[in-house]
PDB file of C-alpha atoms in Angstrom:
ATOM      1  CA  UNK A 259      17.046   5.843 -43.889  1.00  0.00           C
ATOM      2  CA  UNK A 260      15.849   3.567 -41.116  1.00  0.00           C
ATOM      3  CA  UNK A 261      14.075   5.059 -38.102  1.00  0.00           C
ATOM      4  CA  UNK A 262      14.043   2.987 -34.920  1.00  0.00           C
ATOM      5  CA  UNK A 263      11.292   4.473 -32.741  1.00  0.00           C
ATOM      6  CA  UNK A 264      12.148   2.300 -29.737  1.00  0.00           C
ATOM      7  CA  UNK A 265      15.782   3.442 -29.585  1.00  0.00           C
ATOM      8  CA  UNK A 266      15.103   6.866 -31.114  1.00  0.00           C
ATOM      9  CA  UNK A 267      17.778   6.419 -33.767  1.00  0.00           C
ATOM     10  CA  UNK A 268      17.988   7.085 -37.465  1.00  0.00           C
ATOM     11  CA  UNK A 269      20.457   5.076 -39.530  1.00  0.00           C
ATOM     12  CA  UNK A 270      21.755   6.132 -42.937  1.00  0.00           C
ATOM     13  CA  UNK A 271      24.405   4.692 -45.236  1.00  0.00           C
ATOM     14  CA  UNK A 272      27.306   6.094 -43.178  1.00  0.00           C
ATOM     15  CA  UNK A 273      25.734   7.581 -40.070  1.00  0.00           C
ATOM     16  CA  UNK A 274      23.711   6.898 -36.962  1.00  0.00           C
ATOM     17  CA  UNK A 275      21.692   9.793 -35.575  1.00  0.00           C
ATOM     18  CA  UNK A 276      20.881   9.238 -31.921  1.00  0.00           C
ATOM     19  CA  UNK A 277      19.766  11.146 -28.839  1.00  0.00           C
ATOM     20  CA  UNK A 278      22.576  12.871 -26.977  1.00  0.00           C
ATOM     21  CA  UNK A 279      23.714  11.400 -23.667  1.00  0.00           C
ATOM     22  CA  UNK A 280      25.529  13.215 -20.860  1.00  0.00           C
ATOM     23  CA  UNK A 281      28.557  11.132 -21.823  1.00  0.00           C
ATOM     24  CA  UNK A 282      28.648  13.035 -25.149  1.00  0.00           C
ATOM     25  CA  UNK A 283      29.307  16.344 -23.385  1.00  0.00           C
ATOM     26  CA  UNK A 284      33.114  16.171 -23.596  1.00  0.00           C
ATOM     27  CA  UNK A 285      33.058  15.467 -27.355  1.00  0.00           C
ATOM     28  CA  UNK A 286      30.420  18.181 -27.921  1.00  0.00           C
ATOM     29  CA  UNK A 287      32.547  20.670 -25.983  1.00  0.00           C
ATOM     30  CA  UNK A 288      35.632  19.807 -27.993  1.00  0.00           C
ATOM     31  CA  UNK A 289      33.814  20.263 -31.322  1.00  0.00           C
ATOM     32  CA  UNK A 290      31.811  23.368 -30.346  1.00  0.00           C
ATOM     33  CA  UNK A 291      34.659  25.238 -28.704  1.00  0.00           C
ATOM     34  CA  UNK A 292      35.732  26.401 -32.144  1.00  0.00           C
ATOM     35  CA  UNK A 293      35.413  29.936 -33.414  1.00  0.00           C
ATOM     36  CA  UNK A 294      34.439  28.784 -36.917  1.00  0.00           C
ATOM     37  CA  UNK A 295      31.466  26.841 -35.541  1.00  0.00           C
ATOM     38  CA  UNK A 296      30.462  29.758 -33.342  1.00  0.00           C
ATOM     39  CA  UNK A 297      30.539  32.372 -36.114  1.00  0.00           C
ATOM     40  CA  UNK A 298      28.241  30.282 -38.332  1.00  0.00           C
ATOM     41  CA  UNK A 299      25.609  29.411 -35.727  1.00  0.00           C
ATOM     42  CA  UNK A 300      22.885  31.519 -34.226  1.00  0.00           C
ATOM     43  CA  UNK A 301      22.868  30.342 -30.615  1.00  0.00           C
ATOM     44  CA  UNK A 302      26.131  28.590 -29.698  1.00  0.00           C
ATOM     45  CA  UNK A 303      28.235  30.512 -27.174  1.00  0.00           C
ATOM     46  CA  UNK A 304      31.994  30.976 -27.486  1.00  0.00           C
ATOM     47  CA  UNK A 305      34.061  29.888 -25.757  1.00  0.00           C
ATOM     48  CA  UNK A 306      32.001  26.730 -25.339  1.00  0.00           C
ATOM     49  CA  UNK A 307      32.308  24.930 -22.004  1.00  0.00           C
ATOM     50  CA  UNK A 308      31.393  21.531 -20.608  1.00  0.00           C
ATOM     51  CA  UNK A 309      28.620  23.268 -18.641  1.00  0.00           C
ATOM     52  CA  UNK A 310      27.222  24.638 -21.917  1.00  0.00           C
ATOM     53  CA  UNK A 311      27.165  21.118 -23.342  1.00  0.00           C
ATOM     54  CA  UNK A 312      25.545  19.565 -20.264  1.00  0.00           C
ATOM     55  CA  UNK A 313      22.922  22.296 -20.086  1.00  0.00           C
ATOM     56  CA  UNK A 314      22.135  21.878 -23.795  1.00  0.00           C
ATOM     57  CA  UNK A 315      21.868  18.074 -23.583  1.00  0.00           C
ATOM     58  CA  UNK A 316      19.834  18.055 -20.360  1.00  0.00           C
ATOM     59  CA  UNK A 317      16.343  18.355 -21.895  1.00  0.00           C
ATOM     60  CA  UNK A 318      16.810  16.588 -25.239  1.00  0.00           C
ATOM     61  CA  UNK A 319      15.082  13.349 -24.236  1.00  0.00           C
ATOM     62  CA  UNK A 320      12.181  15.157 -22.529  1.00  0.00           C
ATOM     63  CA  UNK A 321      11.710  17.407 -25.573  1.00  0.00           C
ATOM     64  CA  UNK A 322      11.808  14.385 -27.885  1.00  0.00           C
ATOM     65  CA  UNK A 323       9.248  12.470 -25.810  1.00  0.00           C
ATOM     66  CA  UNK A 324       6.990  15.546 -25.641  1.00  0.00           C
ATOM     67  CA  UNK A 325       7.246  16.049 -29.426  1.00  0.00           C
ATOM     68  CA  UNK A 326       8.682  19.542 -28.930  1.00  0.00           C
ATOM     69  CA  UNK A 327      11.972  19.016 -30.741  1.00  0.00           C
ATOM     70  CA  UNK A 328      14.206  16.225 -31.921  1.00  0.00           C
ATOM     71  CA  UNK A 329      17.936  16.718 -31.285  1.00  0.00           C
ATOM     72  CA  UNK A 330      20.260  14.060 -32.641  1.00  0.00           C
ATOM     73  CA  UNK A 331      23.970  13.687 -32.614  1.00  0.00           C
ATOM     74  CA  UNK A 332      25.536  12.768 -35.928  1.00  0.00           C
ATOM     75  CA  UNK A 333      27.882   9.811 -35.448  1.00  0.00           C
ATOM     76  CA  UNK A 334      29.921   7.503 -37.624  1.00  0.00           C
ATOM     77  CA  UNK A 335      28.002   4.266 -38.202  1.00  0.00           C
ATOM     78  CA  UNK A 336      31.074   2.096 -37.619  1.00  0.00           C
ATOM     79  CA  UNK A 337      33.156   3.876 -34.971  1.00  0.00           C
ATOM     80  CA  UNK A 338      30.477   5.932 -33.194  1.00  0.00           C
ATOM     81  CA  UNK A 339      32.673   9.047 -33.453  1.00  0.00           C
ATOM     82  CA  UNK A 340      30.681  12.254 -32.984  1.00  0.00           C
ATOM     83  CA  UNK A 341      30.699  14.499 -36.074  1.00  0.00           C
ATOM     84  CA  UNK A 342      28.094  17.086 -35.112  1.00  0.00           C
ATOM     85  CA  UNK A 343      24.426  17.623 -34.361  1.00  0.00           C
ATOM     86  CA  UNK A 344      21.156  18.020 -36.204  1.00  0.00           C
ATOM     87  CA  UNK A 345      17.814  19.120 -34.835  1.00  0.00           C
ATOM     88  CA  UNK A 346      14.235  19.410 -35.974  1.00  0.00           C
ATOM     89  CA  UNK A 347      11.816  21.679 -34.160  1.00  0.00           C
ATOM     90  CA  UNK A 348       8.118  20.824 -34.008  1.00  0.00           C
ATOM     91  CA  UNK A 349       5.625  23.641 -34.405  1.00  0.00           C
ATOM     92  CA  UNK A 350       2.471  21.578 -33.928  1.00  0.00           C
ATOM     93  CA  UNK A 351       0.140  24.543 -34.456  1.00  0.00           C
ATOM     94  CA  UNK A 352       1.416  25.060 -38.007  1.00  0.00           C
ATOM     95  CA  UNK A 353       2.546  21.470 -38.703  1.00  0.00           C
ATOM     96  CA  UNK A 354       6.054  22.541 -39.631  1.00  0.00           C
ATOM     97  CA  UNK A 355       9.545  22.563 -38.248  1.00  0.00           C
ATOM     98  CA  UNK A 356      13.003  23.981 -38.687  1.00  0.00           C
ATOM     99  CA  UNK A 357      16.111  21.942 -39.399  1.00  0.00           C
ATOM    100  CA  UNK A 358      19.326  23.190 -37.814  1.00  0.00           C
ATOM    101  CA  UNK A 359      22.741  21.567 -37.774  1.00  0.00           C
ATOM    102  CA  UNK A 360      26.432  21.949 -37.123  1.00  0.00           C
ATOM    103  CA  UNK A 361      29.398  19.765 -38.009  1.00  0.00           C
ATOM    104  CA  UNK A 362      32.772  19.819 -36.263  1.00  0.00           C
ATOM    105  CA  UNK A 363      35.298  21.723 -38.393  1.00  0.00           C
ATOM    106  CA  UNK A 364      37.614  18.755 -38.904  1.00  0.00           C
ATOM    107  CA  UNK A 365      34.693  16.882 -40.520  1.00  0.00           C
ATOM    108  CA  UNK A 366      33.632  19.618 -42.967  1.00  0.00           C
ATOM    109  CA  UNK A 367      33.461  18.726 -46.646  1.00  0.00           C
ATOM    110  CA  UNK A 368      32.515  15.052 -46.222  1.00  0.00           C
ATOM    111  CA  UNK A 369      28.767  15.383 -46.869  1.00  0.00           C
ATOM    112  CA  UNK A 370      27.768  14.506 -43.303  1.00  0.00           C
ATOM    113  CA  UNK A 371      25.448  17.509 -42.925  1.00  0.00           C
ATOM    114  CA  UNK A 372      23.678  16.683 -46.188  1.00  0.00           C
ATOM    115  CA  UNK A 373      23.297  12.983 -45.344  1.00  0.00           C
ATOM    116  CA  UNK A 374      21.996  13.731 -41.847  1.00  0.00           C
ATOM    117  CA  UNK A 375      19.655  16.456 -43.135  1.00  0.00           C
ATOM    118  CA  UNK A 376      18.212  14.131 -45.788  1.00  0.00           C
ATOM    119  CA  UNK A 377      17.424  11.642 -43.018  1.00  0.00           C
ATOM    120  CA  UNK A 378      15.835  14.331 -40.828  1.00  0.00           C
ATOM    121  CA  UNK A 379      13.747  15.576 -43.748  1.00  0.00           C
ATOM    122  CA  UNK A 380      12.495  12.039 -44.316  1.00  0.00           C
ATOM    123  CA  UNK A 381      11.813  11.709 -40.558  1.00  0.00           C
ATOM    124  CA  UNK A 382       9.830  14.987 -40.622  1.00  0.00           C
ATOM    125  CA  UNK A 383       7.683  14.056 -43.599  1.00  0.00           C
ATOM    126  CA  UNK A 384       7.287  10.294 -43.252  1.00  0.00           C
ATOM    127  CA  UNK A 385       7.354   9.725 -39.483  1.00  0.00           C
ATOM    128  CA  UNK A 386       6.026  13.028 -38.132  1.00  0.00           C
ATOM    129  CA  UNK A 387       3.795  13.973 -41.097  1.00  0.00           C
ATOM    130  CA  UNK A 388       4.922  17.619 -41.258  1.00  0.00           C
ATOM    131  CA  UNK A 389       3.449  19.810 -43.954  1.00  0.00           C
ATOM    132  CA  UNK A 390       6.589  21.948 -44.307  1.00  0.00           C
ATOM    133  CA  UNK A 391      10.224  22.009 -43.234  1.00  0.00           C
ATOM    134  CA  UNK A 392      12.382  25.123 -43.340  1.00  0.00           C
ATOM    135  CA  UNK A 393      15.926  26.123 -42.534  1.00  0.00           C
ATOM    136  CA  UNK A 394      17.928  29.329 -42.369  1.00  0.00           C
ATOM    137  CA  UNK A 395      21.556  30.318 -42.532  1.00  0.00           C
ATOM    138  CA  UNK A 396      23.758  33.378 -42.308  1.00  0.00           C
ATOM    139  CA  UNK A 397      24.355  34.859 -45.750  1.00  0.00           C
ATOM    140  CA  UNK A 398      28.049  34.775 -44.815  1.00  0.00           C
ATOM    141  CA  UNK A 399      27.912  30.933 -44.660  1.00  0.00           C
ATOM    142  CA  UNK A 400      27.017  29.782 -48.199  1.00  0.00           C
ATOM    143  CA  UNK A 401      28.133  26.186 -47.491  1.00  0.00           C
ATOM    144  CA  UNK A 402      25.090  25.768 -45.261  1.00  0.00           C
ATOM    145  CA  UNK A 403      22.911  27.046 -48.093  1.00  0.00           C
ATOM    146  CA  UNK A 404      24.369  24.426 -50.433  1.00  0.00           C
ATOM    147  CA  UNK A 405      23.225  21.708 -48.004  1.00  0.00           C
ATOM    148  CA  UNK A 406      19.685  23.092 -48.196  1.00  0.00           C
ATOM    149  CA  UNK A 407      19.795  23.213 -51.987  1.00  0.00           C
ATOM    150  CA  UNK A 408      20.972  19.577 -52.159  1.00  0.00           C
ATOM    151  CA  UNK A 409      17.918  18.622 -50.076  1.00  0.00           C
ATOM    152  CA  UNK A 410      15.610  20.254 -52.598  1.00  0.00           C
ATOM    153  CA  UNK A 411      14.640  23.166 -50.355  1.00  0.00           C
ATOM    154  CA  UNK A 412      13.793  26.352 -52.238  1.00  0.00           C
ATOM    155  CA  UNK A 413      14.949  29.825 -51.333  1.00  0.00           C
ATOM    156  CA  UNK A 414      12.045  31.748 -49.824  1.00  0.00           C
ATOM    157  CA  UNK A 415      13.715  35.015 -48.961  1.00  0.00           C
ATOM    158  CA  UNK A 416      16.343  36.975 -47.104  1.00  0.00           C
ATOM    159  CA  UNK A 417      15.763  38.837 -43.866  1.00  0.00           C
ATOM    160  CA  UNK A 418      18.191  41.735 -44.166  1.00  0.00           C
ATOM    161  CA  UNK A 419      20.304  42.598 -41.094  1.00  0.00           C
ATOM    162  CA  UNK A 420      17.983  40.381 -39.086  1.00  0.00           C
ATOM    163  CA  UNK A 421      20.295  39.257 -36.278  1.00  0.00           C
ATOM    164  CA  UNK A 422      23.314  40.689 -34.537  1.00  0.00           C
ATOM    165  CA  UNK A 423      26.427  38.541 -34.275  1.00  0.00           C
ATOM    166  CA  UNK A 424      29.764  39.865 -33.014  1.00  0.00           C
ATOM    167  CA  UNK A 425      28.694  43.506 -33.162  1.00  0.00           C
ATOM    168  CA  UNK A 426      27.570  43.304 -36.774  1.00  0.00           C
ATOM    169  CA  UNK A 427      24.235  42.538 -38.352  1.00  0.00           C
ATOM    170  CA  UNK A 428      23.757  39.386 -40.413  1.00  0.00           C
ATOM    171  CA  UNK A 429      21.250  38.540 -43.118  1.00  0.00           C
ATOM    172  CA  UNK A 430      19.294  35.326 -42.582  1.00  0.00           C
ATOM    173  CA  UNK A 431      18.524  33.384 -45.753  1.00  0.00           C
ATOM    174  CA  UNK A 432      15.419  31.193 -45.506  1.00  0.00           C
ATOM    175  CA  UNK A 433      14.798  27.986 -47.430  1.00  0.00           C
ATOM    176  CA  UNK A 434      11.772  25.691 -47.258  1.00  0.00           C
ATOM    177  CA  UNK A 435      10.110  22.633 -48.723  1.00  0.00           C
ATOM    178  CA  UNK A 436       6.518  21.403 -48.691  1.00  0.00           C
ATOM    179  CA  UNK A 437       5.686  17.732 -48.097  1.00  0.00           C
ATOM    180  CA  UNK A 438       4.263  16.737 -51.471  1.00  0.00           C
ATOM    181  CA  UNK A 439       3.719  13.129 -50.294  1.00  0.00           C
ATOM    182  CA  UNK A 440       1.394  14.065 -47.443  1.00  0.00           C
ATOM    183  CA  UNK A 441      -0.919  16.281 -49.505  1.00  0.00           C
TER     184      UNK A 441
END
C-alpha cells in the first residue's frame, strides 16, 4: 500500500483509491442504482439518481481536508474503471473510525473490497494513528462479514433488530480491531 498525501490516493497491487470527482457521478449512479447494493447498505437510497451521487460527492474533499472522513473510490489501477467506494470515518474524540464499503454487483467476488479495506486499515493505523477501527454489516449479508474476517477484525457483537430496512428489522453485526502497532 502506497499513500500519496499530496494527491490523496492510495495504491495497492490492483487498485487506486482516490477522492471522488463530480465526473464520477454517472458511474456511481450506474453502480448504485442496483437493488442488490441498496438492500445491503445502510444509507444508500433506491432508486439511486445522478442527484444522489452529486450530493454525496459534494463534500468529500472538504471532509477529507478537515479530517472528518475519508471517502475513496475504488478503481482499477490500469484502466481507472470504477468498482465501488470505501470510506473511513474519523471520530477524533475516541481515536477510532468505521470502515464502510460497497462494490458494484458486476465486480463482486474479485476481492476488491478486501484489497481496498486492507489499504484503508493500513491508512487508519499507519497514517492517521487510530487506536481502533470497526465495521458493521447486516446479518443478512455474510459476504461483507467475510471481508472483515479476512482483515483480522474480530466479532464484537450483534445488535438485534437494530435498524429498519424495507419494513423489516435487521441485525447489525459489529467487528473491530485494535492498532497493536501504535500501542
